[in-house]
Amino acid sequence: MSRFEPVIGLEVHAQLLTATKAFCSCVTNFGAPPNTHTCPTCLGLPGALPVLNERAVRFAVRTALALGCTIEPVSRFSRKNYFYPDLPKGYQISQFDEPFSRHGSLDLGARTARITRVHMEEDAGKNIHEGSGRSIVDFNRSGVPLVEVVGEPDLRSAAEAAEYLRALREILMFIEVNDGNLEEGSFRCDANVSIRAIGSTELGARVELKNINSFKFVEKAIDHEIARQEGVLESGGKVALETRGWDEKNGRTFSMRSKETAQDYRYFPEPDLAPLVLDEAFVASVRAEMPELPAAKRARYVAEYKLPPAAAGVLTQHPRIAALFEEAAKVADPVRVANFVQSEVLRDVVTKGLAAEIPVSASQIAEIAALVESGAISGKQSKEIYGKVRGTAKSPRDVVRELGMEQVSDASALEPIILRIVAANPKQAADLRGGKVGLMGYFVGLVMRETKGSANPQLVNELLKKALGT
């Protein structure tokens, strides 16, 4: 058992899903040729002035409200001064001592993690390091609007940190302000990690782990850093206050720069932007358009649709999956729809950010569920029908007719078949009446073979019991 306790706080940067950048009209599309989405403003050329993107403000306020933050009526932008190749102006427009929101929280179930603030800022460009030892810069990302979610040091393990990130990403995706795409860097985090003696209330020396874009890597990097700091202290050393990166290939963190010798960012108010005023009417309009949060959606699925909590959790793992389920559940039994989506559809769904490739429509799912519920096809047949309509616009009902798969649910049609089968198997019938109840499956199988699988199994069981007098 370690005698140290980890103390972890996360700073998450999430790009906002606006069509244009934070302070200019350049588009924010990912994947364009380098330096094609730039202008004098986002390149910081002399005389170019920033104009604040209103949609970015609305999305930022939506984020803060979803996290329970208090919205400040007046806030200010600042210049965060530092020199780096991907920062064309030599400063980043951000918020510092007067952010637009404060004091939120994120519910992790076993723990509630406090959020210091959510503030707005612009993204930097992207350094591309080539194998030849040189680096080039793509400024397409420069000026893309971000929210930074600054968490309090309330997390106590790498697993909790990963859980925090998953929960936050889920909220941002469901309120449709961020696509959650870690691979493209639209959702990334810095982790502040320190350790202290168990029982101590003083914080240890903080190490910042920069720009980690994978939940797996976050967990591995934090675990490694905790172990590294414990080793330093156990050997009598002192943990250095520094910024470190994560080397996935070698499974270790590495020093990037010392915080003890780094200069301050020298924040000062942005002179080209007026204070940001968020009056009650504006905040109320943002609150009114707020989509349902994932936790509330899960609770509603349990209460309204009578789904088990586990099923509600599966169906809310992505906004498009939840939307598919809800649309189908409007016209078919929700429990049957939920079971079918989980057992058949989800294995064929491919998600990327907010997008999802789903091989069937909600109407096709609802139609399959209705066919099973009406007794037209069996549950087993529903899987075959799904395979036939998957990736097409075919109607499940039409496919059932084409294949002659209508389930026989007419007692008058099944009774003669059952009586004939019982009469042809007198020994088994007598044994069943004598208590060998396992033989019921034998008779059901004979009936299903005779009807080529089209008989309604429930009705077959009822008619067999009647014919056998059991």
PDB file of C-alpha atoms in Angstrom, residues 310-454:
ATOM      1  CA  ALA A 310     -28.165  -0.843 -17.947  1.00  0.00           C
ATOM      2  CA  ALA A 311     -30.152  -0.697 -21.195  1.00  0.00           C
ATOM      3  CA  ALA A 312     -30.741   3.028 -20.747  1.00  0.00           C
ATOM      4  CA  GLY A 313     -26.982   3.463 -20.369  1.00  0.00           C
ATOM      5  CA  VAL A 314     -26.215   1.539 -23.558  1.00  0.00           C
ATOM      6  CA  LEU A 315     -28.780   3.462 -25.607  1.00  0.00           C
ATOM      7  CA  THR A 316     -27.384   6.823 -24.484  1.00  0.00           C
ATOM      8  CA  GLN A 317     -23.764   6.103 -25.313  1.00  0.00           C
ATOM      9  CA  HIS A 318     -24.075   8.323 -28.419  1.00  0.00           C
ATOM     10  CA  PRO A 319     -26.606  11.035 -29.397  1.00  0.00           C
ATOM     11  CA  ARG A 320     -27.456   9.398 -32.741  1.00  0.00           C
ATOM     12  CA  ILE A 321     -28.122   6.019 -31.116  1.00  0.00           C
ATOM     13  CA  ALA A 322     -30.432   7.661 -28.577  1.00  0.00           C
ATOM     14  CA  ALA A 323     -32.257   9.530 -31.356  1.00  0.00           C
ATOM     15  CA  LEU A 324     -32.670   6.295 -33.347  1.00  0.00           C
ATOM     16  CA  PHE A 325     -34.142   4.486 -30.347  1.00  0.00           C
ATOM     17  CA  GLU A 326     -36.539   7.307 -29.452  1.00  0.00           C
ATOM     18  CA  GLU A 327     -37.866   7.627 -32.995  1.00  0.00           C
ATOM     19  CA  ALA A 328     -38.528   3.877 -33.246  1.00  0.00           C
ATOM     20  CA  ALA A 329     -40.051   3.771 -29.738  1.00  0.00           C
ATOM     21  CA  LYS A 330     -42.697   6.301 -30.792  1.00  0.00           C
ATOM     22  CA  VAL A 331     -44.438   3.671 -32.940  1.00  0.00           C
ATOM     23  CA  ALA A 332     -43.352   0.313 -31.461  1.00  0.00           C
ATOM     24  CA  ASP A 333     -42.965  -1.208 -28.004  1.00  0.00           C
ATOM     25  CA  PRO A 334     -39.993   0.602 -26.408  1.00  0.00           C
ATOM     26  CA  VAL A 335     -38.700  -2.441 -24.535  1.00  0.00           C
ATOM     27  CA  ARG A 336     -38.815  -4.603 -27.665  1.00  0.00           C
ATOM     28  CA  VAL A 337     -37.121  -1.837 -29.671  1.00  0.00           C
ATOM     29  CA  ALA A 338     -34.446  -1.389 -26.991  1.00  0.00           C
ATOM     30  CA  ASN A 339     -33.685  -5.102 -26.901  1.00  0.00           C
ATOM     31  CA  PHE A 340     -33.469  -5.315 -30.691  1.00  0.00           C
ATOM     32  CA  VAL A 341     -31.202  -2.270 -31.013  1.00  0.00           C
ATOM     33  CA  GLN A 342     -28.862  -3.660 -28.347  1.00  0.00           C
ATOM     34  CA  SER A 343     -28.769  -7.247 -29.603  1.00  0.00           C
ATOM     35  CA  GLU A 344     -28.692  -6.679 -33.379  1.00  0.00           C
ATOM     36  CA  VAL A 345     -28.131  -3.098 -34.501  1.00  0.00           C
ATOM     37  CA  LEU A 346     -25.345  -1.783 -32.265  1.00  0.00           C
ATOM     38  CA  ARG A 347     -22.719  -4.225 -33.493  1.00  0.00           C
ATOM     39  CA  ASP A 348     -23.062  -2.692 -36.971  1.00  0.00           C
ATOM     40  CA  VAL A 349     -22.981   0.966 -35.865  1.00  0.00           C
ATOM     41  CA  VAL A 350     -19.808   2.951 -36.559  1.00  0.00           C
ATOM     42  CA  THR A 351     -19.418   6.296 -34.803  1.00  0.00           C
ATOM     43  CA  LYS A 352     -16.960   9.087 -35.464  1.00  0.00           C
ATOM     44  CA  GLY A 353     -17.409  12.176 -33.354  1.00  0.00           C
ATOM     45  CA  LEU A 354     -21.040  13.256 -33.566  1.00  0.00           C
ATOM     46  CA  ALA A 355     -21.601  11.296 -36.785  1.00  0.00           C
ATOM     47  CA  ALA A 356     -22.809   7.704 -36.803  1.00  0.00           C
ATOM     48  CA  GLU A 357     -23.197   5.172 -39.606  1.00  0.00           C
ATOM     49  CA  ILE A 358     -26.328   3.172 -38.770  1.00  0.00           C
ATOM     50  CA  PRO A 359     -27.308   0.477 -41.305  1.00  0.00           C
ATOM     51  CA  VAL A 360     -31.080   0.643 -40.689  1.00  0.00           C
ATOM     52  CA  SER A 361     -33.601   3.416 -40.137  1.00  0.00           C
ATOM     53  CA  ALA A 362     -35.792   3.923 -37.100  1.00  0.00           C
ATOM     54  CA  SER A 363     -38.851   3.062 -39.193  1.00  0.00           C
ATOM     55  CA  GLN A 364     -37.300  -0.279 -40.238  1.00  0.00           C
ATOM     56  CA  ILE A 365     -36.526  -1.123 -36.605  1.00  0.00           C
ATOM     57  CA  ALA A 366     -40.046  -0.169 -35.523  1.00  0.00           C
ATOM     58  CA  GLU A 367     -41.553  -2.284 -38.307  1.00  0.00           C
ATOM     59  CA  ILE A 368     -39.515  -5.357 -37.330  1.00  0.00           C
ATOM     60  CA  ALA A 369     -40.516  -4.904 -33.678  1.00  0.00           C
ATOM     61  CA  ALA A 370     -44.174  -4.546 -34.672  1.00  0.00           C
ATOM     62  CA  LEU A 371     -44.022  -7.713 -36.799  1.00  0.00           C
ATOM     63  CA  VAL A 372     -42.696  -9.682 -33.818  1.00  0.00           C
ATOM     64  CA  GLU A 373     -45.228  -8.147 -31.448  1.00  0.00           C
ATOM     65  CA  SER A 374     -48.147  -8.986 -33.758  1.00  0.00           C
ATOM     66  CA  GLY A 375     -46.976 -12.576 -34.093  1.00  0.00           C
ATOM     67  CA  ALA A 376     -46.316 -12.235 -37.827  1.00  0.00           C
ATOM     68  CA  ILE A 377     -42.703 -13.371 -37.352  1.00  0.00           C
ATOM     69  CA  SER A 378     -40.750 -14.925 -34.497  1.00  0.00           C
ATOM     70  CA  GLY A 379     -37.865 -13.345 -32.631  1.00  0.00           C
ATOM     71  CA  LYS A 380     -35.498 -15.667 -34.481  1.00  0.00           C
ATOM     72  CA  GLN A 381     -36.954 -14.616 -37.822  1.00  0.00           C
ATOM     73  CA  SER A 382     -36.548 -10.951 -36.903  1.00  0.00           C
ATOM     74  CA  LYS A 383     -32.767 -11.418 -37.000  1.00  0.00           C
ATOM     75  CA  GLU A 384     -33.000 -12.841 -40.508  1.00  0.00           C
ATOM     76  CA  ILE A 385     -35.212  -9.955 -41.640  1.00  0.00           C
ATOM     77  CA  TYR A 386     -32.720  -7.472 -40.162  1.00  0.00           C
ATOM     78  CA  GLY A 387     -29.965  -9.089 -42.201  1.00  0.00           C
ATOM     79  CA  LYS A 388     -32.064  -8.679 -45.362  1.00  0.00           C
ATOM     80  CA  VAL A 389     -32.949  -4.990 -44.865  1.00  0.00           C
ATOM     81  CA  ARG A 390     -29.614  -3.871 -43.369  1.00  0.00           C
ATOM     82  CA  GLY A 391     -27.993  -1.279 -45.600  1.00  0.00           C
ATOM     83  CA  THR A 392     -31.093  -0.979 -47.823  1.00  0.00           C
ATOM     84  CA  ALA A 393     -34.334   1.023 -47.880  1.00  0.00           C
ATOM     85  CA  LYS A 394     -36.455  -2.156 -48.034  1.00  0.00           C
ATOM     86  CA  SER A 395     -39.552  -2.496 -45.917  1.00  0.00           C
ATOM     87  CA  PRO A 396     -39.280  -5.409 -43.451  1.00  0.00           C
ATOM     88  CA  ARG A 397     -42.945  -6.190 -44.052  1.00  0.00           C
ATOM     89  CA  ASP A 398     -42.347  -6.497 -47.803  1.00  0.00           C
ATOM     90  CA  VAL A 399     -39.335  -8.767 -47.211  1.00  0.00           C
ATOM     91  CA  VAL A 400     -41.440 -11.036 -45.000  1.00  0.00           C
ATOM     92  CA  ARG A 401     -44.009 -11.358 -47.791  1.00  0.00           C
ATOM     93  CA  GLU A 402     -41.357 -11.958 -50.473  1.00  0.00           C
ATOM     94  CA  LEU A 403     -39.745 -14.758 -48.464  1.00  0.00           C
ATOM     95  CA  GLY A 404     -43.045 -16.287 -47.372  1.00  0.00           C
ATOM     96  CA  MET A 405     -41.992 -15.957 -43.765  1.00  0.00           C
ATOM     97  CA  GLU A 406     -45.324 -14.946 -42.285  1.00  0.00           C
ATOM     98  CA  GLN A 407     -45.652 -16.719 -38.978  1.00  0.00           C
ATOM     99  CA  VAL A 408     -48.697 -18.965 -38.683  1.00  0.00           C
ATOM    100  CA  SER A 409     -50.724 -17.743 -35.723  1.00  0.00           C
ATOM    101  CA  ASP A 410     -54.036 -19.295 -36.777  1.00  0.00           C
ATOM    102  CA  ALA A 411     -55.011 -22.039 -34.297  1.00  0.00           C
ATOM    103  CA  SER A 412     -57.350 -23.681 -36.799  1.00  0.00           C
ATOM    104  CA  ALA A 413     -54.443 -24.105 -39.228  1.00  0.00           C
ATOM    105  CA  LEU A 414     -52.060 -25.497 -36.615  1.00  0.00           C
ATOM    106  CA  GLU A 415     -54.395 -27.847 -34.698  1.00  0.00           C
ATOM    107  CA  PRO A 416     -54.625 -30.558 -37.427  1.00  0.00           C
ATOM    108  CA  ILE A 417     -50.822 -30.596 -37.782  1.00  0.00           C
ATOM    109  CA  ILE A 418     -50.334 -30.927 -34.018  1.00  0.00           C
ATOM    110  CA  LEU A 419     -52.957 -33.674 -33.631  1.00  0.00           C
ATOM    111  CA  ARG A 420     -51.343 -35.618 -36.488  1.00  0.00           C
ATOM    112  CA  ILE A 421     -47.868 -35.331 -34.902  1.00  0.00           C
ATOM    113  CA  VAL A 422     -49.114 -36.373 -31.453  1.00  0.00           C
ATOM    114  CA  ALA A 423     -50.909 -39.381 -32.967  1.00  0.00           C
ATOM    115  CA  ALA A 424     -47.729 -40.394 -34.839  1.00  0.00           C
ATOM    116  CA  ASN A 425     -45.645 -40.370 -31.642  1.00  0.00           C
ATOM    117  CA  PRO A 426     -47.708 -42.267 -29.036  1.00  0.00           C
ATOM    118  CA  LYS A 427     -44.767 -43.406 -26.868  1.00  0.00           C
ATOM    119  CA  GLN A 428     -43.334 -39.912 -26.508  1.00  0.00           C
ATOM    120  CA  ALA A 429     -46.816 -38.540 -25.834  1.00  0.00           C
ATOM    121  CA  ALA A 430     -47.351 -41.113 -23.080  1.00  0.00           C
ATOM    122  CA  ASP A 431     -43.931 -40.383 -21.555  1.00  0.00           C
ATOM    123  CA  LEU A 432     -44.689 -36.656 -21.576  1.00  0.00           C
ATOM    124  CA  ARG A 433     -48.028 -37.227 -19.862  1.00  0.00           C
ATOM    125  CA  GLY A 434     -46.140 -39.413 -17.381  1.00  0.00           C
ATOM    126  CA  GLY A 435     -43.907 -36.536 -16.303  1.00  0.00           C
ATOM    127  CA  LYS A 436     -41.066 -36.298 -18.835  1.00  0.00           C
ATOM    128  CA  VAL A 437     -41.709 -32.611 -19.472  1.00  0.00           C
ATOM    129  CA  GLY A 438     -38.499 -32.244 -21.469  1.00  0.00           C
ATOM    130  CA  LEU A 439     -40.244 -33.998 -24.350  1.00  0.00           C
ATOM    131  CA  MET A 440     -42.300 -30.859 -24.955  1.00  0.00           C
ATOM    132  CA  GLY A 441     -39.309 -29.489 -26.838  1.00  0.00           C
ATOM    133  CA  TYR A 442     -39.303 -32.632 -28.974  1.00  0.00           C
ATOM    134  CA  PHE A 443     -42.912 -32.030 -30.063  1.00  0.00           C
ATOM    135  CA  VAL A 444     -42.358 -28.298 -30.604  1.00  0.00           C
ATOM    136  CA  GLY A 445     -39.418 -29.144 -32.850  1.00  0.00           C
ATOM    137  CA  LEU A 446     -41.527 -31.543 -34.916  1.00  0.00           C
ATOM    138  CA  VAL A 447     -44.202 -28.911 -35.405  1.00  0.00           C
ATOM    139  CA  MET A 448     -41.676 -26.245 -36.373  1.00  0.00           C
ATOM    140  CA  ARG A 449     -40.080 -28.638 -38.864  1.00  0.00           C
ATOM    141  CA  GLU A 450     -43.448 -29.480 -40.345  1.00  0.00           C
ATOM    142  CA  THR A 451     -44.326 -25.796 -40.721  1.00  0.00           C
ATOM    143  CA  LYS A 452     -40.800 -24.839 -41.890  1.00  0.00           C
ATOM    144  CA  GLY A 453     -40.359 -22.605 -38.872  1.00  0.00           C
ATOM    145  CA  SER A 454     -43.394 -20.472 -39.613  1.00  0.00           C
TER     146      SER A 454
END
